[in-house]
Amino acid sequence: MKQESPGYVVLEVEGKSVRLPVVVGSEGEKGIDIGALRRETGYVTLDPSFMNTAACYSSITFIDGEKGILRYRGIPIEELVRKTMFVEVAYLLVHGELPNEEQRRNFSAMLNINSMLHEDMRHFFDHFPRGAHPMHILSTMINALAAFYPNVDLKSLSEDIDQSTARLISIVRTMAAFAYKKSIGEPVVYPRHDLSYCANFLNMMFDSPVKPYQIHPDAVRILNMLFILHADHEQNCSTTAVRTIGSAQVNLYATISAGISALSGPLHGGANQAVIEMLKMIQQDGNVKKFLDMAKDKNNPFRLMGFGHRVYKTYDPRAAIIKRECHAYLERTHYSDPLLDVAREVEEAALSDPYFIERNLYPNVDFYTGILYRALGIPENMFTVMFALARLPGWIAHWKEMIGSDTKIVRPRQIYIGKTPVETAGVMENREPLLQ
């Protein structure tokens, strides 16, 4: 809840005193409202990569990076993982409250109804190159939804948001599975009305006419957990992209497509795939210390993927859950993955190294996620797609919150450091006008 300003800070600029309001969030976070700074002084603030800038008010997710806290709508992530399913968390993020039984049934029914892909769109998959990355396919297909379904923007928000939310959350799962099936040359598997959200996805991914897929409840539970842990994470790169694009009142589908494109980067959603590639490289070499030394060398481009986080300065709470579940799941299923042994060795070595301890470089959510996805049978080029499926409810919640407020179109300032007219004097003198 937005609170009244408890006071002001005074900024001295060129002999002039400017009072800037202090703002306080519901968890005690403090900020300085600089909205009037340029108008009052002619100055702007400079904050590359927005390391110290709050761009909005939000009631969706709270993070305390120093204490390792993550909550959706005020509920600790640990409780949500233990007591809810992904569909319930999706409802929580978009609507602000956990659903009661009737709301849960209605939302599940909407997901079932909207799980089918328009048949004309299904043929689009035939025209992508066989080697196309699933994230590029997904981003393109989501953008194309605007041509097949009514745009959802500010004008139609009240009447279409529930249906479009269900359509996106459900149909993207179908698109992802179809893209995977096309990439391996197998016939697509249609969604089933009798399966839960995560069970349906696994069945569409792995069922085959010659080898029916056996749905294991434990695999469904693990996938639910992974999706819940990735459902939202405050103002990260892709969510900021969604809010920025959406501030122009772009339709919801194009806005989410922009979020998927942002997520595809190796420093964001692609990090879990990068962790697996790194662990394979370390496994082949066999010398963990060598790679830790490379990571500590500022002149070496090698980075220890899956360690450290922009926000968390202690152990990522999501990583703690995934690490525990990863060990337990692999033990229950008797799944042997040599990369898990490598990951354990890397973590143990890093957490006993003063370099990593002093810099608060702990394993983040990506470090063990890829190993769990491998155990579920998910191929590495689908890891980022899995992230996108999970993050959809968070993106939609932020878009809905942003477009329903008094947010203006995002338009940052800059500090220009280019050439001046003095430096370019004479450049245009010998050019004739193009139009007489």
Tab-separated table of C-alpha atoms in Angstrom:
chain	number	residue	atom	x	y	z
A	1	MET	CA	0.000	0.000	0.000
A	2	LYS	CA	1.342	3.428	-0.977
A	3	GLN	CA	1.901	5.543	2.115
A	4	GLU	CA	1.913	9.299	2.627
A	5	SER	CA	5.326	10.941	2.603
A	6	PRO	CA	6.838	10.881	6.101
A	7	GLY	CA	9.138	13.768	5.279
A	8	TYR	CA	11.589	15.261	2.834
A	9	VAL	CA	15.266	15.313	1.974
A	10	VAL	CA	16.874	18.588	0.987
A	11	LEU	CA	19.191	18.698	-2.019
A	12	GLU	CA	21.497	21.660	-2.515
A	13	VAL	CA	21.942	22.464	-6.227
A	14	GLU	CA	23.865	25.546	-7.318
A	15	GLY	CA	22.950	27.394	-4.164
A	16	LYS	CA	19.285	26.431	-4.360
A	17	SER	CA	17.583	24.125	-1.842
A	18	VAL	CA	15.142	21.576	-3.274
A	19	ARG	CA	12.831	19.505	-1.056
A	20	LEU	CA	12.261	15.987	-2.394
A	21	PRO	CA	9.583	13.782	-0.759
A	22	VAL	CA	10.565	10.550	0.978
A	23	VAL	CA	8.400	7.531	0.103
A	24	VAL	CA	8.088	4.384	2.219
A	25	GLY	CA	6.799	0.974	1.114
A	26	SER	CA	4.679	-1.394	3.195
A	27	GLU	CA	7.793	-3.373	4.181
A	28	GLY	CA	9.693	-0.244	5.231
A	29	GLU	CA	11.633	0.289	2.009
A	30	LYS	CA	12.583	3.962	1.649
A	31	GLY	CA	13.020	5.984	-1.492
A	32	ILE	CA	13.328	9.578	-2.650
A	33	ASP	CA	10.772	10.866	-5.157
A	34	ILE	CA	12.770	12.849	-7.722
A	35	GLY	CA	9.840	13.474	-10.074
A	36	ALA	CA	10.175	17.266	-9.711
A	37	LEU	CA	13.986	17.386	-9.807
A	38	ARG	CA	14.459	18.459	-13.420
A	39	ARG	CA	11.590	20.933	-13.286
A	40	GLU	CA	12.999	22.530	-10.134
A	41	THR	CA	16.726	22.462	-10.959
A	42	GLY	CA	17.328	21.476	-14.585
A	43	TYR	CA	19.218	18.415	-13.327
A	44	VAL	CA	18.445	14.732	-13.916
A	45	THR	CA	19.845	11.707	-12.079
A	46	LEU	CA	22.221	9.237	-13.725
A	47	ASP	CA	21.876	5.571	-12.738
A	48	PRO	CA	23.307	3.174	-15.365
A	49	SER	CA	21.463	-0.165	-15.489
A	50	PHE	CA	19.011	1.223	-12.872
A	51	MET	CA	21.096	-0.214	-10.050
A	52	ASN	CA	19.566	2.206	-7.544
A	53	THR	CA	16.283	3.266	-9.143
A	54	ALA	CA	12.726	2.246	-8.288
A	55	ALA	CA	10.670	2.670	-11.456
A	56	CYS	CA	7.214	2.042	-10.020
A	57	TYR	CA	5.018	1.187	-7.059
A	58	SER	CA	3.993	-2.475	-7.018
A	59	SER	CA	2.016	-4.757	-4.720
A	60	ILE	CA	2.939	-8.027	-6.448
A	61	THR	CA	6.312	-9.262	-5.176
A	62	PHE	CA	8.579	-8.333	-2.276
A	63	ILE	CA	12.293	-9.173	-2.163
A	64	ASP	CA	14.805	-8.501	0.594
A	65	GLY	CA	18.120	-9.450	-0.954
A	66	GLU	CA	20.120	-8.977	2.231
A	67	LYS	CA	17.896	-11.343	4.232
A	68	GLY	CA	17.082	-13.804	1.425
A	69	ILE	CA	13.317	-13.140	1.460
A	70	LEU	CA	10.917	-13.645	-1.455
A	71	ARG	CA	7.141	-13.247	-1.143
A	72	TYR	CA	4.301	-13.197	-3.674
A	73	ARG	CA	1.450	-10.919	-2.553
A	74	GLY	CA	2.802	-11.107	1.006
A	75	ILE	CA	3.036	-14.935	1.139
A	76	PRO	CA	6.515	-16.468	1.649
A	77	ILE	CA	7.724	-18.503	-1.315
A	78	GLU	CA	8.495	-21.422	0.996
A	79	GLU	CA	4.811	-21.663	1.991
A	80	LEU	CA	3.573	-21.418	-1.589
A	81	VAL	CA	5.871	-24.257	-2.695
A	82	ARG	CA	4.654	-26.475	0.161
A	83	LYS	CA	0.926	-25.787	-0.029
A	84	THR	CA	-0.130	-24.629	-3.514
A	85	MET	CA	-0.041	-25.616	-7.166
A	86	PHE	CA	1.246	-23.426	-9.987
A	87	VAL	CA	-2.254	-22.656	-11.259
A	88	GLU	CA	-3.190	-21.283	-7.828
A	89	VAL	CA	-0.051	-19.136	-7.743
A	90	ALA	CA	-0.833	-17.839	-11.234
A	91	TYR	CA	-4.271	-16.810	-9.979
A	92	LEU	CA	-2.706	-15.206	-6.896
A	93	LEU	CA	-0.311	-13.090	-8.951
A	94	VAL	CA	-2.898	-11.912	-11.472
A	95	HIS	CA	-5.860	-11.405	-9.084
A	96	GLY	CA	-4.117	-10.536	-5.825
A	97	GLU	CA	-5.573	-13.351	-3.688
A	98	LEU	CA	-5.335	-17.121	-3.614
A	99	PRO	CA	-8.442	-18.651	-5.204
A	100	ASN	CA	-11.146	-20.348	-3.179
A	101	GLU	CA	-12.304	-23.738	-4.422
A	102	GLU	CA	-14.902	-22.327	-6.814
A	103	GLN	CA	-12.464	-19.776	-8.241
A	104	ARG	CA	-9.818	-22.465	-8.656
A	105	ARG	CA	-12.236	-24.732	-10.549
A	106	ASN	CA	-13.387	-21.867	-12.779
A	107	PHE	CA	-9.820	-20.791	-13.532
A	108	SER	CA	-8.786	-24.385	-14.297
A	109	ALA	CA	-11.785	-24.711	-16.601
A	110	MET	CA	-10.756	-21.534	-18.446
A	111	LEU	CA	-7.248	-22.936	-18.839
A	112	ASN	CA	-8.689	-26.129	-20.350
A	113	ILE	CA	-11.018	-24.267	-22.698
A	114	ASN	CA	-8.215	-22.030	-23.951
A	115	SER	CA	-5.504	-24.679	-24.269
A	116	MET	CA	-6.099	-25.405	-27.962
A	117	LEU	CA	-4.030	-23.558	-30.523
A	118	HIS	CA	-5.887	-22.059	-33.480
A	119	GLU	CA	-5.463	-24.586	-36.304
A	120	ASP	CA	-4.261	-21.917	-38.740
A	121	MET	CA	-1.502	-21.029	-36.273
A	122	ARG	CA	-0.475	-24.658	-35.936
A	123	HIS	CA	0.704	-24.606	-39.552
A	124	PHE	CA	3.131	-21.762	-38.761
A	125	PHE	CA	5.411	-24.294	-37.094
A	126	ASP	CA	6.004	-25.988	-40.465
A	127	HIS	CA	7.761	-22.893	-41.791
A	128	PHE	CA	10.381	-22.380	-39.095
A	129	PRO	CA	13.836	-23.859	-39.839
A	130	ARG	CA	14.423	-27.183	-38.099
A	131	GLY	CA	17.245	-25.678	-36.009
A	132	ALA	CA	15.342	-22.579	-34.889
A	133	HIS	CA	15.624	-21.941	-31.152
A	134	PRO	CA	12.291	-22.567	-29.363
A	135	MET	CA	12.455	-19.130	-27.673
A	136	HIS	CA	12.510	-17.365	-31.045
A	137	ILE	CA	9.595	-19.475	-32.213
A	138	LEU	CA	7.682	-18.777	-29.019
A	139	SER	CA	8.216	-15.012	-29.189
A	140	THR	CA	7.031	-14.920	-32.820
A	141	MET	CA	3.980	-17.080	-32.151
A	142	ILE	CA	2.898	-15.023	-29.133
A	143	ASN	CA	3.106	-11.842	-31.177
A	144	ALA	CA	0.968	-13.474	-33.858
A	145	LEU	CA	-1.832	-14.145	-31.345
A	146	ALA	CA	-2.960	-10.530	-31.762
A	147	ALA	CA	-3.999	-11.356	-35.331
A	148	PHE	CA	-6.172	-14.282	-34.221
A	149	TYR	CA	-7.685	-13.028	-30.970
A	150	PRO	CA	-8.999	-9.616	-29.875
A	151	ASN	CA	-6.267	-7.303	-28.660
A	152	VAL	CA	-6.272	-6.744	-24.943
A	153	ASP	CA	-5.338	-3.167	-24.174
A	154	LEU	CA	-6.504	-0.419	-21.851
A	155	LYS	CA	-9.873	-0.046	-23.597
A	156	SER	CA	-10.845	-3.711	-23.367
A	157	LEU	CA	-9.118	-4.469	-20.066
A	158	SER	CA	-12.216	-5.035	-17.934
A	159	GLU	CA	-13.998	-7.428	-20.279
A	160	ASP	CA	-11.166	-9.500	-21.750
A	161	ILE	CA	-8.405	-9.745	-19.167
A	162	ASP	CA	-9.529	-13.001	-17.491
A	163	GLN	CA	-10.042	-14.850	-20.736
A	164	SER	CA	-6.848	-13.513	-22.289
A	165	THR	CA	-4.863	-14.323	-19.157
A	166	ALA	CA	-6.113	-17.916	-19.225
A	167	ARG	CA	-5.504	-18.130	-22.965
A	168	LEU	CA	-1.917	-16.943	-22.677
A	169	ILE	CA	-0.975	-19.068	-19.669
A	170	SER	CA	-2.521	-22.142	-21.261
A	171	ILE	CA	-1.792	-21.726	-24.951
A	172	VAL	CA	1.876	-20.847	-24.477
A	173	ARG	CA	2.324	-24.254	-22.854
A	174	THR	CA	0.788	-25.838	-25.978
A	175	MET	CA	2.980	-23.741	-28.283
A	176	ALA	CA	6.125	-24.726	-26.402
A	177	ALA	CA	5.324	-28.439	-26.609
A	178	PHE	CA	4.425	-28.165	-30.305
A	179	ALA	CA	7.715	-26.368	-31.028
A	180	TYR	CA	9.653	-29.146	-29.304
A	181	LYS	CA	7.798	-31.899	-31.174
A	182	LYS	CA	8.445	-30.170	-34.496
A	183	SER	CA	12.144	-29.806	-33.663
A	184	ILE	CA	12.522	-33.574	-33.245
A	185	GLY	CA	10.276	-34.510	-36.155
A	186	GLU	CA	7.477	-36.085	-34.134
A	187	PRO	CA	3.710	-35.492	-34.470
A	188	VAL	CA	2.279	-32.932	-32.071
A	189	VAL	CA	0.282	-34.087	-29.051
A	190	TYR	CA	-2.889	-32.168	-28.247
A	191	PRO	CA	-3.800	-31.102	-24.695
A	192	ARG	CA	-6.162	-33.258	-22.644
A	193	HIS	CA	-9.015	-31.915	-20.541
A	194	ASP	CA	-8.504	-34.543	-17.818
A	195	LEU	CA	-4.933	-33.544	-16.932
A	196	SER	CA	-3.637	-30.789	-14.667
A	197	TYR	CA	-1.582	-27.915	-16.056
A	198	CYS	CA	1.875	-29.415	-15.490
A	199	ALA	CA	0.793	-32.997	-16.241
A	200	ASN	CA	-0.666	-31.793	-19.542
A	201	PHE	CA	2.576	-30.110	-20.507
A	202	LEU	CA	4.682	-33.185	-19.746
A	203	ASN	CA	2.283	-35.365	-21.721
A	204	MET	CA	2.356	-33.028	-24.751
A	205	MET	CA	6.152	-33.007	-24.598
A	206	PHE	CA	6.820	-36.720	-24.247
A	207	ASP	CA	3.806	-38.776	-25.328
A	208	SER	CA	4.278	-40.720	-28.554
A	209	PRO	CA	2.130	-43.048	-30.689
A	210	VAL	CA	4.780	-45.758	-30.301
A	211	LYS	CA	5.692	-45.088	-26.670
A	212	PRO	CA	2.886	-43.725	-24.465
A	213	TYR	CA	4.169	-41.414	-21.739
A	214	GLN	CA	3.663	-42.500	-18.154
A	215	ILE	CA	2.841	-39.449	-16.038
A	216	HIS	CA	4.529	-39.714	-12.650
A	217	PRO	CA	2.973	-37.618	-9.860
A	218	ASP	CA	6.426	-36.840	-8.457
A	219	ALA	CA	7.532	-35.360	-11.788
A	220	VAL	CA	4.367	-33.256	-11.893
A	221	ARG	CA	5.060	-32.035	-8.344
A	222	ILE	CA	8.645	-31.075	-9.204
A	223	LEU	CA	7.529	-29.160	-12.300
A	224	ASN	CA	4.887	-27.329	-10.243
A	225	MET	CA	7.595	-26.357	-7.761
A	226	LEU	CA	9.936	-25.074	-10.477
A	227	PHE	CA	7.167	-23.039	-12.097
A	228	ILE	CA	6.131	-21.507	-8.757
A	229	LEU	CA	9.709	-20.485	-7.955
A	230	HIS	CA	10.060	-18.779	-11.337
A	231	ALA	CA	6.587	-17.195	-11.515
A	232	ASP	CA	7.719	-13.680	-10.608
A	233	HIS	CA	10.768	-11.857	-9.344
A	234	GLU	CA	9.973	-8.174	-9.044
A	235	GLN	CA	11.535	-5.668	-11.511
A	236	ASN	CA	13.964	-7.907	-13.392
A	237	CYS	CA	15.065	-7.293	-16.984
A	238	SER	CA	12.137	-9.023	-18.731
A	239	THR	CA	9.491	-7.646	-16.347
A	240	THR	CA	10.870	-4.146	-16.827
A	241	ALA	CA	10.680	-4.758	-20.586
A	242	VAL	CA	7.016	-5.767	-20.213
A	243	ARG	CA	6.223	-2.642	-18.197
A	244	THR	CA	8.169	-0.418	-20.598
A	245	ILE	CA	6.576	-1.789	-23.775
A	246	GLY	CA	3.164	-1.965	-22.118
A	247	SER	CA	3.350	1.693	-21.074
A	248	ALA	CA	2.820	2.580	-24.750
A	249	GLN	CA	-0.536	0.727	-24.454
A	250	VAL	CA	0.687	-2.032	-26.749
A	251	ASN	CA	-1.625	-5.045	-26.756
A	252	LEU	CA	-0.907	-7.747	-24.206
A	253	TYR	CA	0.385	-10.322	-26.707
A	254	ALA	CA	3.040	-8.032	-28.195
A	255	THR	CA	4.006	-6.954	-24.691
A	256	ILE	CA	4.549	-10.541	-23.518
A	257	SER	CA	6.481	-11.275	-26.721
A	258	ALA	CA	8.891	-8.497	-25.717
A	259	GLY	CA	9.278	-10.095	-22.289
A	260	ILE	CA	10.145	-13.430	-23.900
A	261	SER	CA	12.755	-11.761	-26.092
A	262	ALA	CA	14.346	-10.121	-23.045
A	263	LEU	CA	14.296	-13.416	-21.157
A	264	SER	CA	16.120	-15.224	-23.960
A	265	GLY	CA	19.425	-13.544	-23.125
A	266	PRO	CA	22.164	-15.685	-21.505
A	267	LEU	CA	22.454	-13.267	-18.570
A	268	HIS	CA	18.741	-13.646	-17.789
A	269	GLY	CA	16.610	-16.677	-18.666
A	270	GLY	CA	19.404	-18.450	-20.498
A	271	ALA	CA	21.525	-18.726	-17.368
A	272	ASN	CA	20.323	-22.222	-16.393
A	273	GLN	CA	21.360	-23.582	-19.783
A	274	ALA	CA	24.708	-21.800	-19.406
A	275	VAL	CA	25.188	-23.521	-16.021
A	276	ILE	CA	24.779	-26.963	-17.602
A	277	GLU	CA	27.237	-26.092	-20.351
A	278	MET	CA	29.726	-24.873	-17.721
A	279	LEU	CA	29.328	-28.015	-15.584
A	280	LYS	CA	29.954	-30.182	-18.662
A	281	MET	CA	33.135	-28.226	-19.376
A	282	ILE	CA	34.333	-28.623	-15.776
A	283	GLN	CA	33.460	-32.339	-15.849
A	284	GLN	CA	35.530	-32.902	-18.981
A	285	ASP	CA	38.505	-31.085	-17.498
A	286	GLY	CA	38.174	-32.537	-14.003
A	287	ASN	CA	39.890	-29.618	-12.242
A	288	VAL	CA	37.376	-27.548	-10.269
A	289	LYS	CA	40.035	-25.317	-8.684
A	290	LYS	CA	41.298	-24.321	-12.131
A	291	PHE	CA	37.868	-22.949	-13.073
A	292	LEU	CA	37.431	-21.130	-9.759
A	293	ASP	CA	40.807	-19.464	-10.313
A	294	MET	CA	39.714	-18.473	-13.814
A	295	ALA	CA	36.532	-16.938	-12.401
A	296	LYS	CA	38.562	-14.902	-9.906
A	297	ASP	CA	40.883	-13.543	-12.605
A	298	LYS	CA	39.411	-10.228	-13.741
A	299	ASN	CA	41.357	-10.511	-17.013
A	300	ASN	CA	39.788	-13.895	-17.815
A	301	PRO	CA	36.391	-13.805	-19.584
A	302	PHE	CA	35.272	-17.008	-17.836
A	303	ARG	CA	32.416	-16.556	-15.352
A	304	LEU	CA	31.131	-19.027	-12.779
A	305	MET	CA	27.548	-19.300	-14.054
A	306	GLY	CA	24.828	-19.826	-11.463
A	307	PHE	CA	26.667	-17.930	-8.738
A	308	GLY	CA	25.770	-14.484	-7.455
A	309	HIS	CA	22.672	-12.398	-8.047
A	310	ARG	CA	21.940	-8.747	-8.711
A	311	VAL	CA	19.526	-8.634	-5.760
A	312	TYR	CA	20.438	-11.381	-3.295
A	313	LYS	CA	23.456	-10.817	-1.062
A	314	THR	CA	22.909	-14.102	0.721
A	315	TYR	CA	21.711	-17.547	-0.394
A	316	ASP	CA	18.917	-17.211	-2.961
A	317	PRO	CA	15.815	-18.639	-1.157
A	318	ARG	CA	14.698	-20.294	-4.392
A	319	ALA	CA	18.096	-21.949	-4.796
A	320	ALA	CA	17.887	-23.401	-1.276
A	321	ILE	CA	14.530	-25.030	-2.108
A	322	ILE	CA	15.684	-26.334	-5.499
A	323	LYS	CA	18.937	-27.731	-4.105
A	324	ARG	CA	17.066	-29.713	-1.448
A	325	GLU	CA	14.417	-30.967	-3.878
A	326	CYS	CA	17.012	-31.816	-6.523
A	327	HIS	CA	18.955	-34.131	-4.229
A	328	ALA	CA	15.763	-35.763	-2.914
A	329	TYR	CA	14.126	-36.235	-6.335
A	330	LEU	CA	17.217	-37.763	-7.943
A	331	GLU	CA	17.581	-40.124	-4.996
A	332	ARG	CA	13.903	-41.199	-5.113
A	333	THR	CA	13.959	-41.809	-8.851
A	334	HIS	CA	17.426	-43.407	-8.845
A	335	TYR	CA	18.419	-40.948	-11.568
A	336	SER	CA	22.175	-40.697	-11.857
A	337	ASP	CA	23.561	-37.446	-13.206
A	338	PRO	CA	27.334	-36.951	-12.987
A	339	LEU	CA	26.780	-33.219	-13.355
A	340	LEU	CA	25.139	-33.199	-9.917
A	341	ASP	CA	28.404	-34.414	-8.397
A	342	VAL	CA	30.274	-31.700	-10.275
A	343	ALA	CA	27.770	-29.075	-9.076
A	344	ARG	CA	28.193	-30.187	-5.462
A	345	GLU	CA	31.974	-30.008	-5.763
A	346	VAL	CA	31.853	-26.550	-7.344
A	347	GLU	CA	29.463	-25.234	-4.681
A	348	GLU	CA	31.511	-26.665	-1.814
A	349	ALA	CA	34.748	-25.223	-3.199
A	350	ALA	CA	33.234	-21.787	-3.890
A	351	LEU	CA	31.549	-21.471	-0.499
A	352	SER	CA	34.850	-22.158	1.256
A	353	ASP	CA	36.786	-19.675	-0.871
A	354	PRO	CA	37.261	-16.187	0.694
A	355	TYR	CA	36.911	-14.544	-2.748
A	356	PHE	CA	33.339	-15.776	-3.183
A	357	ILE	CA	32.422	-15.371	0.500
A	358	GLU	CA	33.543	-11.729	0.654
A	359	ARG	CA	31.559	-10.901	-2.491
A	360	ASN	CA	28.412	-12.735	-1.370
A	361	LEU	CA	28.573	-15.026	-4.398
A	362	TYR	CA	26.237	-17.872	-3.471
A	363	PRO	CA	24.450	-20.316	-5.815
A	364	ASN	CA	21.358	-18.738	-7.371
A	365	VAL	CA	18.157	-20.294	-8.698
A	366	ASP	CA	19.791	-21.315	-11.976
A	367	PHE	CA	22.533	-23.471	-10.449
A	368	TYR	CA	20.484	-26.615	-9.758
A	369	THR	CA	17.463	-25.892	-11.985
A	370	GLY	CA	19.023	-27.327	-15.131
A	371	ILE	CA	19.875	-30.611	-13.403
A	372	LEU	CA	16.249	-31.010	-12.337
A	373	TYR	CA	15.010	-30.244	-15.848
A	374	ARG	CA	17.421	-32.851	-17.221
A	375	ALA	CA	15.998	-35.380	-14.763
A	376	LEU	CA	12.501	-34.588	-16.067
A	377	GLY	CA	13.678	-35.199	-19.638
A	378	ILE	CA	13.584	-31.555	-20.721
A	379	PRO	CA	16.261	-30.880	-23.387
A	380	GLU	CA	18.675	-28.017	-22.801
A	381	ASN	CA	17.389	-25.828	-25.617
A	382	MET	CA	13.995	-25.833	-23.847
A	383	PHE	CA	15.311	-24.603	-20.477
A	384	THR	CA	14.686	-20.925	-21.264
A	385	VAL	CA	11.244	-21.787	-22.622
A	386	MET	CA	10.407	-23.402	-19.295
A	387	PHE	CA	11.406	-20.155	-17.588
A	388	ALA	CA	9.070	-18.237	-19.915
A	389	LEU	CA	6.123	-20.552	-19.185
A	390	ALA	CA	6.622	-20.045	-15.460
A	391	ARG	CA	7.126	-16.277	-15.667
A	392	LEU	CA	3.965	-15.588	-17.695
A	393	PRO	CA	1.655	-14.996	-14.691
A	394	GLY	CA	4.139	-12.520	-13.231
A	395	TRP	CA	4.444	-10.611	-16.502
A	396	ILE	CA	0.670	-10.465	-16.882
A	397	ALA	CA	0.254	-9.298	-13.279
A	398	HIS	CA	2.760	-6.483	-13.785
A	399	TRP	CA	1.199	-5.474	-17.110
A	400	LYS	CA	-2.249	-5.431	-15.527
A	401	GLU	CA	-1.013	-3.419	-12.537
A	402	MET	CA	0.844	-0.958	-14.750
A	403	ILE	CA	-1.842	-0.378	-17.356
A	404	GLY	CA	-4.517	0.037	-14.691
A	405	SER	CA	-2.584	2.854	-12.996
A	406	ASP	CA	-1.750	6.415	-13.997
A	407	THR	CA	1.573	5.321	-15.528
A	408	LYS	CA	2.755	7.490	-18.410
A	409	ILE	CA	4.690	6.117	-21.340
A	410	VAL	CA	8.226	5.256	-20.187
A	411	ARG	CA	10.674	7.853	-21.428
A	412	PRO	CA	14.051	7.975	-19.607
A	413	ARG	CA	16.452	10.887	-19.920
A	414	GLN	CA	20.095	10.657	-20.915
A	415	ILE	CA	23.366	12.516	-20.482
A	416	TYR	CA	24.539	13.345	-23.998
A	417	ILE	CA	28.307	12.889	-24.529
A	418	GLY	CA	28.481	13.182	-28.329
A	419	LYS	CA	29.883	15.842	-30.618
A	420	THR	CA	28.825	19.484	-30.402
A	421	PRO	CA	28.073	21.929	-33.256
A	422	VAL	CA	31.539	23.432	-32.733
A	423	GLU	CA	33.109	20.044	-33.487
A	424	THR	CA	30.947	19.439	-36.565
A	425	ALA	CA	31.264	22.955	-37.989
A	426	GLY	CA	31.826	22.837	-41.744
A	427	VAL	CA	30.718	19.234	-42.221
A	428	MET	CA	27.642	20.248	-44.233
A	429	GLU	CA	29.104	23.206	-46.122
A	430	ASN	CA	29.872	21.425	-49.436
A	431	ARG	CA	26.580	19.503	-49.612
A	432	GLU	CA	23.901	20.627	-52.010
A	433	PRO	CA	20.250	20.623	-50.845
A	434	LEU	CA	18.389	17.495	-51.981
A	435	LEU	CA	15.147	19.383	-52.557
A	436	GLN	CA	15.165	22.537	-54.676
